[in-house]
Coordinates of C-alpha atoms in Angstrom, one line a residue:
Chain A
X1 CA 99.8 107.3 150.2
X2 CA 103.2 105.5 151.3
X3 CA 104.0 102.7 149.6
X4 CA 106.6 100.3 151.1
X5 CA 106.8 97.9 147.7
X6 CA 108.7 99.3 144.8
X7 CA 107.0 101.5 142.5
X8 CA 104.2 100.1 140.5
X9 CA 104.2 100.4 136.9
X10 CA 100.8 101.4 136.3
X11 CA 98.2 102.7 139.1
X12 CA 95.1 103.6 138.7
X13 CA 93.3 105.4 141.7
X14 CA 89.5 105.8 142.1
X15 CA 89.6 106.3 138.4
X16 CA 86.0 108.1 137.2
X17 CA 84.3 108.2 133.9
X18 CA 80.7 108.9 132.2
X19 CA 79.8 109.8 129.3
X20 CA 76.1 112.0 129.7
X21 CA 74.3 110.3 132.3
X22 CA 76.0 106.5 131.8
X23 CA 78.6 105.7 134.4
X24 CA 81.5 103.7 132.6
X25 CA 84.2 103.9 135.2
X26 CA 82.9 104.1 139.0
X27 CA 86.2 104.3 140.8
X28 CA 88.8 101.8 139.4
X29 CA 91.7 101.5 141.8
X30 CA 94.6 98.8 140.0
X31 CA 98.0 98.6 139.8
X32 CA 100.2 96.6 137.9
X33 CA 103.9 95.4 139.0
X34 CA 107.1 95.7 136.6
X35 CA 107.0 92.7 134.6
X36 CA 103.8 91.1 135.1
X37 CA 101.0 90.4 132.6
X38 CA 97.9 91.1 133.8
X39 CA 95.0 90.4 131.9
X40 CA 91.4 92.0 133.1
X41 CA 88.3 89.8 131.8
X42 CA 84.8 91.3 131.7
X43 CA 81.5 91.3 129.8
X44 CA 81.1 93.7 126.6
X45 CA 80.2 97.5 127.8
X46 CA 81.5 96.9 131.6
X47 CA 84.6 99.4 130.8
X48 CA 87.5 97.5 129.8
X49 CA 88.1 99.3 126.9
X50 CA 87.6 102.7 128.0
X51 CA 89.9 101.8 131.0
X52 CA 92.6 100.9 128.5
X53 CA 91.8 104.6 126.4
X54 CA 91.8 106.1 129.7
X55 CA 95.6 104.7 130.3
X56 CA 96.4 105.6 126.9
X57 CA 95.7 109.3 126.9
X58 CA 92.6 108.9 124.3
X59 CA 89.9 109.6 126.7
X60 CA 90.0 111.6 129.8
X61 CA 88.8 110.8 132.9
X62 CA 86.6 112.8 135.0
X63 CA 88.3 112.6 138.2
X64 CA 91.1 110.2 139.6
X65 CA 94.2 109.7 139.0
X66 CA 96.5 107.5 136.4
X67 CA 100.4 107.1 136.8
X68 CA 103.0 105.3 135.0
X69 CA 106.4 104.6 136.5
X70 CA 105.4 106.7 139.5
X71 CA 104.6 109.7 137.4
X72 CA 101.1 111.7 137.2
X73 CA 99.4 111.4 133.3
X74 CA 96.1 111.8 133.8
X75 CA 96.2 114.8 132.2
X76 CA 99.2 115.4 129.9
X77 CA 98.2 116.8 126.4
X78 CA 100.2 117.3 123.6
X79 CA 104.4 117.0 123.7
X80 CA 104.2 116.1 127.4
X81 CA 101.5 112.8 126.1
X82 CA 103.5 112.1 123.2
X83 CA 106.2 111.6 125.5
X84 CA 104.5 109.8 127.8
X85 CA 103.2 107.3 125.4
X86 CA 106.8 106.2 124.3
X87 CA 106.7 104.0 127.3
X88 CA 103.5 102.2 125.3
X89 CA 103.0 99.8 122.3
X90 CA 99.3 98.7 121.7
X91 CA 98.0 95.9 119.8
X92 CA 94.4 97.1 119.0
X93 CA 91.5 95.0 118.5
X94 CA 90.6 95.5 114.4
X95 CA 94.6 95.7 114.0
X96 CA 94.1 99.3 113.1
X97 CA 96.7 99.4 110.4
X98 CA 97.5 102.4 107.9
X99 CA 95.7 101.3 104.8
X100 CA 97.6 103.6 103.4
X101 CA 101.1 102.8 103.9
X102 CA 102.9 99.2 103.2
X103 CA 103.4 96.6 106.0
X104 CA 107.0 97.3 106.9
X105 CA 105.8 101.2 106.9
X106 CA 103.0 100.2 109.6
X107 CA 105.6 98.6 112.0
X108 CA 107.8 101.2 111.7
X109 CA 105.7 104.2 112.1
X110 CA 106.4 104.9 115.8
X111 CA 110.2 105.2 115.1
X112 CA 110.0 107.1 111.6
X113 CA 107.3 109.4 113.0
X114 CA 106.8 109.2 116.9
X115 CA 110.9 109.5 117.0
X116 CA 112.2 110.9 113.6
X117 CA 114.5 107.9 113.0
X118 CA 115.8 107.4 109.2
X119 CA 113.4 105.5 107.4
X120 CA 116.5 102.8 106.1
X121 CA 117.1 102.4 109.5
X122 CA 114.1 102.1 110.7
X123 CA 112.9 99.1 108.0
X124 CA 115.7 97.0 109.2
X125 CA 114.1 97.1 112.4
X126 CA 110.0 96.7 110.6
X127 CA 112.1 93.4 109.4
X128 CA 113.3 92.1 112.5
X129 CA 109.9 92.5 114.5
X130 CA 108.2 90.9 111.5
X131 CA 110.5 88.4 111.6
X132 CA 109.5 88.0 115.7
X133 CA 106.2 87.4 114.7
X134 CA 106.7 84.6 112.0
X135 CA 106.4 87.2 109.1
X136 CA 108.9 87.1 106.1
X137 CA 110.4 90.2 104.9
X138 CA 108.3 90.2 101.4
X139 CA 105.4 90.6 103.9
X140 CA 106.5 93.7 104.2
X141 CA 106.0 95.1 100.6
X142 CA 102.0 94.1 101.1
X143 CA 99.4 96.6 101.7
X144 CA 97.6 95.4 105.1
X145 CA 94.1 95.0 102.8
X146 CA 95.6 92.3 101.6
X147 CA 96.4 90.2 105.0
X148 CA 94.5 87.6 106.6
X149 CA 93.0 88.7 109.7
X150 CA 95.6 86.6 111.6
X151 CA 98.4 88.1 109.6
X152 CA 96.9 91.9 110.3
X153 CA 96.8 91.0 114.1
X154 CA 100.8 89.9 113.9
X155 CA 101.7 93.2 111.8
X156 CA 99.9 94.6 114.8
X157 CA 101.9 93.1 117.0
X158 CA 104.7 93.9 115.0
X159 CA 103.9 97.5 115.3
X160 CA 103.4 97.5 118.6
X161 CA 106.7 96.1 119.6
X162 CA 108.6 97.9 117.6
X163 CA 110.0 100.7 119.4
X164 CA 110.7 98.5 122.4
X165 CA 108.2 99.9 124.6
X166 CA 108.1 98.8 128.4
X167 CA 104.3 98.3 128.2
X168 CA 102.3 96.9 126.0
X169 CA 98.3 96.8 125.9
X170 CA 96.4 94.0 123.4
X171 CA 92.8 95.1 123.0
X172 CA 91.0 91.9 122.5
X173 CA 93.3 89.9 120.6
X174 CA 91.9 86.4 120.2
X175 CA 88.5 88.4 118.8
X176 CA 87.5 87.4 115.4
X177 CA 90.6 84.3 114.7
X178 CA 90.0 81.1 114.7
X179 CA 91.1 79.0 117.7
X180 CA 94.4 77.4 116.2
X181 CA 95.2 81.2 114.9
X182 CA 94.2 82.4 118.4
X183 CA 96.9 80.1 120.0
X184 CA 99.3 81.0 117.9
X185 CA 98.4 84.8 118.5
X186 CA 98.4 83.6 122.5
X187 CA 101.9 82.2 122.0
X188 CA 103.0 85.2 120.4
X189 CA 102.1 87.1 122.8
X190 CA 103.9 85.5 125.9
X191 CA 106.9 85.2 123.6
X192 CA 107.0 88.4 122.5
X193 CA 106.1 90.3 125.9
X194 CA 109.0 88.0 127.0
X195 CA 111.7 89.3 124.5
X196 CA 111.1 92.8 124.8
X197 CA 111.1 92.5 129.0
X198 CA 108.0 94.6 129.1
X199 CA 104.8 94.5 131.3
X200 CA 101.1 93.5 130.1
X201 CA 97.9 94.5 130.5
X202 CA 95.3 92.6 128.0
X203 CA 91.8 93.3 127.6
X204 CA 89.8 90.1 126.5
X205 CA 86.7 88.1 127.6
X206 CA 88.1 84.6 125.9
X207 CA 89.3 82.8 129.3
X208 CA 91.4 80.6 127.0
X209 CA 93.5 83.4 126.0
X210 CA 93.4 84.8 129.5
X211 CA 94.8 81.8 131.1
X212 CA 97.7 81.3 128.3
X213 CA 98.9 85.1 129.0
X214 CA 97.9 85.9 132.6
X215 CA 100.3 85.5 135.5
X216 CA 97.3 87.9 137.3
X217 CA 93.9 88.9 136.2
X218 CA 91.5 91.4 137.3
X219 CA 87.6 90.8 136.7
X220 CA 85.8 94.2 135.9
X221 CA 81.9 94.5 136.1
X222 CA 79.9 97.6 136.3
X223 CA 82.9 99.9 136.0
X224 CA 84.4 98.2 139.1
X225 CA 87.4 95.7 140.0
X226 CA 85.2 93.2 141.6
X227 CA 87.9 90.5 141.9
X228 CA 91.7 90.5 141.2
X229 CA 94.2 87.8 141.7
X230 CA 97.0 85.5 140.9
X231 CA 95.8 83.4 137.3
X232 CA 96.2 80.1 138.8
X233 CA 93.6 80.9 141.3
X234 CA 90.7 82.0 139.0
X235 CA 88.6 78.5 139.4
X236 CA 88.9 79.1 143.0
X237 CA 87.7 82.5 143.8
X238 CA 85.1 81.9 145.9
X239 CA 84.0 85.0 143.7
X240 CA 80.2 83.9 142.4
X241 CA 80.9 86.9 139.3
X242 CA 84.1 85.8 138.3
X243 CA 82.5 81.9 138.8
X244 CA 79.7 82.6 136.5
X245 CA 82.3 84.8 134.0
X246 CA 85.0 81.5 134.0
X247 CA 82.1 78.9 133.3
X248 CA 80.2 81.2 130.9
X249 CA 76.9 80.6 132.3
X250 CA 73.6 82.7 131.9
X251 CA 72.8 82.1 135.7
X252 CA 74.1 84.0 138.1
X253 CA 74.6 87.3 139.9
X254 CA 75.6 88.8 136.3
X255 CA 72.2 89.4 134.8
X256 CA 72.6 90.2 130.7
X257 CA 71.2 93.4 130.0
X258 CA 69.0 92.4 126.7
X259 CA 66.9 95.2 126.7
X260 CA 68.4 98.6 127.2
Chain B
X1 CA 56.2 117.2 122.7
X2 CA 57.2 120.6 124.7
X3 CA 57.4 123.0 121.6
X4 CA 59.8 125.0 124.2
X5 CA 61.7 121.8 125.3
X6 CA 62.1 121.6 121.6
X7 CA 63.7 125.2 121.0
X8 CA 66.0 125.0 123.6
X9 CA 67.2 121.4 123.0
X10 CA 68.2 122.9 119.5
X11 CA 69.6 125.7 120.9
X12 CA 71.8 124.1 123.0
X13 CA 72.9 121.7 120.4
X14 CA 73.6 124.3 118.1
X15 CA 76.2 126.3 120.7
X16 CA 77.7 122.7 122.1
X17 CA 78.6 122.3 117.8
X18 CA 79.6 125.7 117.7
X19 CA 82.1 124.9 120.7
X20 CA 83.7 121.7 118.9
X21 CA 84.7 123.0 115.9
X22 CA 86.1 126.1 117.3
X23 CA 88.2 123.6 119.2
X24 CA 89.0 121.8 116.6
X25 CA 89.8 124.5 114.7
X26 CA 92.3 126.1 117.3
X27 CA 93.5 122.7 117.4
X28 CA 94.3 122.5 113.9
X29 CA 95.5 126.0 113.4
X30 CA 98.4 125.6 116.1
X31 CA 99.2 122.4 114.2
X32 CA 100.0 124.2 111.6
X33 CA 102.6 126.1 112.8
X34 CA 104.0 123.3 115.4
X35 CA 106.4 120.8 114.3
X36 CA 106.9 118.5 113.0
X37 CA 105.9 118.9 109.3
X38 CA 105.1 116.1 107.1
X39 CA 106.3 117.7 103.6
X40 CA 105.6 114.5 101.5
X41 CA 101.9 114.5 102.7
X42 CA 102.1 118.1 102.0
X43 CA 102.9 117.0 98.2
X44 CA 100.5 114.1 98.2
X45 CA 97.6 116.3 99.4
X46 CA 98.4 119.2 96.9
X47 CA 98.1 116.5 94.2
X48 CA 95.3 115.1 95.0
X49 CA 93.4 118.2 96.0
X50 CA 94.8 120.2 93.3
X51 CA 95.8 118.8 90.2
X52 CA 93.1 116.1 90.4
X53 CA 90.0 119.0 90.6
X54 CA 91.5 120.4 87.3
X55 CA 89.2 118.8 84.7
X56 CA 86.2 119.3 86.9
X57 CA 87.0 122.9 87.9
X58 CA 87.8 123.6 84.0
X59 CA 84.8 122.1 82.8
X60 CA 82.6 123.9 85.0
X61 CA 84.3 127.1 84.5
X62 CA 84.1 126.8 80.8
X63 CA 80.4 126.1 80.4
X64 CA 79.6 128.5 83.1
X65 CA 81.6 131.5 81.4
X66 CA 80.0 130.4 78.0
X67 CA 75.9 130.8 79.9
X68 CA 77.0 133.8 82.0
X69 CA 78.0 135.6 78.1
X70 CA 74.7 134.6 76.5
X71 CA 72.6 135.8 79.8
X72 CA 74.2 139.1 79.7
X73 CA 73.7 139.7 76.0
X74 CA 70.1 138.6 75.8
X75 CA 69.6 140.7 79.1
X76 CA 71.9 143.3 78.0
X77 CA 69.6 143.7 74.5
X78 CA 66.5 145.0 76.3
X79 CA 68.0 148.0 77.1
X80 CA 70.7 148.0 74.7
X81 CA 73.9 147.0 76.2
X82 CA 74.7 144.4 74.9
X83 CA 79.0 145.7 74.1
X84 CA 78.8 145.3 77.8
X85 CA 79.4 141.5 77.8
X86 CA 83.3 141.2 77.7
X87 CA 83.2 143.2 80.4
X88 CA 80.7 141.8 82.7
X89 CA 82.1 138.0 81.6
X90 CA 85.9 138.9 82.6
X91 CA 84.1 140.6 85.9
X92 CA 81.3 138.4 87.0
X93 CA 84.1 135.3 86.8
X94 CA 87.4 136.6 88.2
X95 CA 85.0 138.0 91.1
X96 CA 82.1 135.5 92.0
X97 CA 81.8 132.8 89.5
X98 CA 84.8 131.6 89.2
X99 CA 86.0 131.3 93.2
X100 CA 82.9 130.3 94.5
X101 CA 82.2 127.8 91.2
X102 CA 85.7 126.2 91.5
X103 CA 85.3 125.8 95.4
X104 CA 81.5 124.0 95.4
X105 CA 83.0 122.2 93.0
X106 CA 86.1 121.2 95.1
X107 CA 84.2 121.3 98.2
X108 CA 82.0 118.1 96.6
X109 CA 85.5 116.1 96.2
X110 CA 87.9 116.9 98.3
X111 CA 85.5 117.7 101.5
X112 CA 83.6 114.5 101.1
X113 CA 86.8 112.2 100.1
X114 CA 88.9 114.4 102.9
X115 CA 85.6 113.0 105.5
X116 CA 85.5 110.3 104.0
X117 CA 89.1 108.8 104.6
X118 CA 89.4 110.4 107.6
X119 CA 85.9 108.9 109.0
X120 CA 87.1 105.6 108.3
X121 CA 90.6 105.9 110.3
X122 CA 88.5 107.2 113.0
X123 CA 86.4 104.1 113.0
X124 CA 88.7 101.4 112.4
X125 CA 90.1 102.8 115.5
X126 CA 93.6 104.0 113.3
X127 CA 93.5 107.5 114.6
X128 CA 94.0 106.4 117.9
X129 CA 96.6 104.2 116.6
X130 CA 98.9 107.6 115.6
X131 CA 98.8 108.6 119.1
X132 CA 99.8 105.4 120.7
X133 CA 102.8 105.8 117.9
X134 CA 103.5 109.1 119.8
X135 CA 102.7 111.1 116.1
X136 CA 100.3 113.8 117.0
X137 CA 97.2 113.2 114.3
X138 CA 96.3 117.1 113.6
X139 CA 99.9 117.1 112.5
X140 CA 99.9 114.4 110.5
X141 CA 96.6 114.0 108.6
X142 CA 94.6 117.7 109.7
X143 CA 97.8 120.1 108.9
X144 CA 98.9 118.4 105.3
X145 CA 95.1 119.1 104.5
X146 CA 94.2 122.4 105.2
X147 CA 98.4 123.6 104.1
X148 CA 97.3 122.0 100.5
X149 CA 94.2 123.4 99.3
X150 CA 94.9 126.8 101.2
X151 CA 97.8 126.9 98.8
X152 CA 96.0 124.9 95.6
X153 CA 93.0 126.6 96.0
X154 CA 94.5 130.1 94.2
X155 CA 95.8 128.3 91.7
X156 CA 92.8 126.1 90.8
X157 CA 90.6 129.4 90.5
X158 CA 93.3 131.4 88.4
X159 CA 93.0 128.4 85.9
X160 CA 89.2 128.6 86.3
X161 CA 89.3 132.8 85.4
X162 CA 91.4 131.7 82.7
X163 CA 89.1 129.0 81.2
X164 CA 85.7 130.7 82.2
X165 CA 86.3 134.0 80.4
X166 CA 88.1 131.9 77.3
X167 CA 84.0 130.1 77.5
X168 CA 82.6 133.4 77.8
X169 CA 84.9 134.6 74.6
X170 CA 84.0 131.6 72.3
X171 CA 80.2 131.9 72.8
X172 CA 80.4 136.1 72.0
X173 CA 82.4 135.5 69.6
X174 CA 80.9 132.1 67.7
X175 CA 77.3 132.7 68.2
X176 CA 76.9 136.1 69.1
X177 CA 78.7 138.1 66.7
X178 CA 81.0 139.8 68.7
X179 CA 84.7 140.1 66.9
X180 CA 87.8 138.5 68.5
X181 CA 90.3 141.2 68.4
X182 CA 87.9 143.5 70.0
X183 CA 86.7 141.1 72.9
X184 CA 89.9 140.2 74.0
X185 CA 91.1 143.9 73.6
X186 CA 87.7 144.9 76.0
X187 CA 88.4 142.5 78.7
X188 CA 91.7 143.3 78.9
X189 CA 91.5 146.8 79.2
X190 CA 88.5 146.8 81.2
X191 CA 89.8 143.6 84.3
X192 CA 92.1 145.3 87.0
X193 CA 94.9 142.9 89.2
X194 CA 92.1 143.4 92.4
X195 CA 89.9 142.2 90.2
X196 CA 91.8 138.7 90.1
X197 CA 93.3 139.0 93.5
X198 CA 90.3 139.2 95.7
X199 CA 88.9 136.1 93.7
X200 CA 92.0 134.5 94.8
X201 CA 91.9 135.8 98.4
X202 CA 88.4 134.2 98.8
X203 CA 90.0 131.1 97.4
X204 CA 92.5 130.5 99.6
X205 CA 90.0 130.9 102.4
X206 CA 87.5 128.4 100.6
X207 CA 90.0 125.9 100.7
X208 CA 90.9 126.3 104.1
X209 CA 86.8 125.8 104.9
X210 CA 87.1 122.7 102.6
X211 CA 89.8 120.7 104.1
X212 CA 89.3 121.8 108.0
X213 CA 85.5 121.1 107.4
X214 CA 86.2 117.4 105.7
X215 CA 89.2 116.7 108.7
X216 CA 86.3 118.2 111.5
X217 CA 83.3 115.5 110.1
X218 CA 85.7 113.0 109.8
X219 CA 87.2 113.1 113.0
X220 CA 84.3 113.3 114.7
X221 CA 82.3 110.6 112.3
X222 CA 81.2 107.4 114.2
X223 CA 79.0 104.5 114.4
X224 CA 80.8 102.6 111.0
X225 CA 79.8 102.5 107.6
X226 CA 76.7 104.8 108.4
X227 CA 78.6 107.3 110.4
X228 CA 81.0 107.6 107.7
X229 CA 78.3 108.0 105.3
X230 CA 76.7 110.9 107.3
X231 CA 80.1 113.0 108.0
X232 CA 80.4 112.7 104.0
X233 CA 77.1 114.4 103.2
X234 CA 77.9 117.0 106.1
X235 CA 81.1 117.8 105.3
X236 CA 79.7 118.5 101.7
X237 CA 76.9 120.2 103.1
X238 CA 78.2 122.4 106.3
X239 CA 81.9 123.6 103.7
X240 CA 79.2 124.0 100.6
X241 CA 76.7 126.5 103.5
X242 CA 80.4 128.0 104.8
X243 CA 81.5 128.9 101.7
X244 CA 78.6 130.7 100.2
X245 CA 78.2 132.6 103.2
X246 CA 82.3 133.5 103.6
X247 CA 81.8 134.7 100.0
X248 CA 78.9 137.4 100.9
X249 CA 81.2 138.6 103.7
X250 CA 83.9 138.8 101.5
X251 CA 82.5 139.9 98.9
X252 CA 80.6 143.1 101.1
X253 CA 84.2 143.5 102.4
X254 CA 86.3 144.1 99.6
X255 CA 84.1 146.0 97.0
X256 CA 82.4 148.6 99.4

């Protein structure tokens, strides 16, 4: 396929996945520009978050095809994936932080052990991204057990950004805070995204985070991208899904599956 | 329900877990030899799976060379052969008792803590966190494992010869009459070095059935705290099954 804009950071092409007989993925075609933050809202169990593992290299899809920077990953393994995922920092949704290691050790990780950088070294950067995220450097010395779960999300963030990636994915990150810590997380984000120059792609379905972060968003239901567009023009879709997604109403074409 | 339906389902169950954990055990086997290695968590494991099973593996070794000594004598005095005990202690232990002792022993720590932490990473989503950080994760939590109590598991069992025939010798010689000088003389004359190395052969392999079975539960634990729960009790269970079975093998192996 000839493409006459420059190269997209992230496409994803008629992108397939079940697991048994449940179809998660039914042909996802996306692509995200250089620079931008996209943010893709849905329902629990549409596929957002096996989109993002797809992406990532943690699932494999079935058929399709993923490509970062132009180049073909849907099906790196080992050295060639490791590689590949230098180009991402992700901000998961429970935080996901070593329980085992100190703060400054989480944020570092991905240069002591993803690159084999000297660990002195490499805590003077932990310091500095904590510091991006309005954490002081005794923070650090803490175990993440014994963080507020707004603190665990910025040491997340911390981690995320710390190797300077040129994408970054946040897994739900408004879930579980409360709304002033949410904002805060929200601002965070933009800032942060900001400083490091990278490109976005958020998972969430809070529309209050999606509208602080999102110069585009993309509305997945049933596996597909039924509606994708510029942020500003999400309460005009004409879209009746995203419509009923935006307002949060029980009516509409969405119909909640409560029994399974 | 189709009693046919039924055997088949099984069946096929049975060969789709026989598929995974040959995976995962390729998997973990070339990480072993692929860099990089991660020599502190080399260390850290050793201690943990090592020199923290000491008191357990010593106590049980002790009481179980001290029973096997009185079985053999009361048994041994129905058809008078009872002088036979040094020598069936010193044998029975360095051969069976003590590998396969020390190793359910182990397996019931270091399996169910080894699933245990591991089933909880996998959950709280941190094992997908060390390959977003570009950090392979059989390299860094699989390899350290199965490195540690392949090499700790030798040593473990020596001690556990050591301290099993010494429980063997105090009941002979406190309770049942036999005379110091003379046990220690008949056990030492009697024990030959394959005696103590095949023991510690089948030990090494116990531990490597210990840590890759704890690492294959855990990885593949899911569902939260009750997943967690349930790769615990398997990896107990399936290592406890592996290496009772790896010992008969062994065992029909090395002394035929």
């Amino acid at each position: 396929m000839a493409e006459s804009t420059p190269p997209a950071k992230i496409e994803l092409r008629e992108v397939r996945k079940s697991f048994g007989p449940k179809v998660v993925l039914d042909g996802i075609n996306l692509t995200v520009a250089p620079g931008e933050s996209l943010v893709i809202i849905g329902g629990s169990g549409t596929g957002k978050s096996v989109m993002l593992k797809c992406i990532l290299g943690l699932l494999r899809p079935d058929s399709g095809k993923i490509s970062v920077d132009g180049e073909d990953v849907t099906r790196l393994t080992g050295r060639a994936r490791e590689k590949a995922n230098r180009h991402f920092g992700m901000l998961f949704q429970g935080g996901a932080l070593f329980d085992s290691l100190p703060v400054w050790e989480n944020v570092a990780f991905g240069l002591t052990h993803g690159r084999g950088m000297a660990r002195r070294e490499a805590k003077g950067i932990a310091i500095e991204k904590l510091a991006a995220v309005g954490l002081n450097k005794d923070v650090g010395e803490l175990r993440p057990s014994e963080l507020s779960g707004g603190m665990q999300k910025r040491v997340g963030l911390a981690r995320a950004i710390a190797a300077d990636p040129d994408i970054i994915f946040f897994d739900e990150p408004t879930t579980g805070l409360d709304p002033i810590m949410a904002d805060v997380i929200n601002d965070l984000i933009v800032k942060t995204v900001k400083m490091v120059g990278a490109t976005a792609v958020s998972i969430t379905h809070d529309m209050i985070s999606a509208r602080k972060i999102a110069d585009r968003v993309a509305m997945i239901h049933k596996g597909k991208i039924i509606w994708d567009g510029a942020a500003k023009d999400i309460d005009s879709s004409g879209n009746p899904y995203v419509d009923q997604f935006v307002h949060g109403r029980a009516d509409g074409p969405i119909q909640m599956e409560v029994r399974r | 329900m189709n009693p046919i339906g039924g055997v088949g389902r099984a069946t096929i169950a049975l060969i789709t877990e026989i598929g995974r954990v040959s995976l995962f055990l390729s998997e973990a086997l070339r990480s072993l030899v692929r860099p990089p290695f991660f020599w502190a968590l080399i260390g850290q494991q050793m201690l943990r799976i090592g020199y923290f099973s000491l008191p357990v593996v010593g106590f049980t070794a002790f009481f179980t060379g001290g029973a096997l000594a009185l079985q053999i004598f009361i048994g041994g005095d129905r058809v008078g052969a009872e002088a036979l005990v040094p020598r069936i202690v010193v044998l029975g232990i360095t051969r069976e008792l003590g590998p396969v002792i020390a190793s359910l022993m182990v397996a019931g720590r270091v399996a169910a803590a080894i699933a245990a932490e591991i089933g909880t990473m996998r959950v709280t989503e941190q094992i997908d966190a060390l390959t977003t950080l570009s950090t392979n994760p059989f390299n860094y939590l699989v390899a350290p494992r199965i490195i540690a109590a392949v090499l700790t598991m030798p040593l473990l069992v020596f001690i556990a010869d050591i301290v099993g025939v010494f429980g063997g010798y105090v009941v002979a010689t406190l309770d049942l009459g036999f005379n110091n000088a003379a046990y220690l003389q008949n056990t030492y004359d009697f024990l030959r070095t394959n005696d103590v190395v095949s023991g510690l052969v089948k030990a090494a392999v116990f531990g490597f059935i210990i840590a890759a079975l704890g690492c294959y539960q855990g990885f593949n634990s899911k569902g939260g705290a009750q997943g967690v729960g349930k790769a615990t009790t398997d990896a107990v269970v399936t290592a406890s099954i592996l290496i009772l079975a790896a010992n008969f093998v062994m065992t029909s192996l090395f002394f035929r």
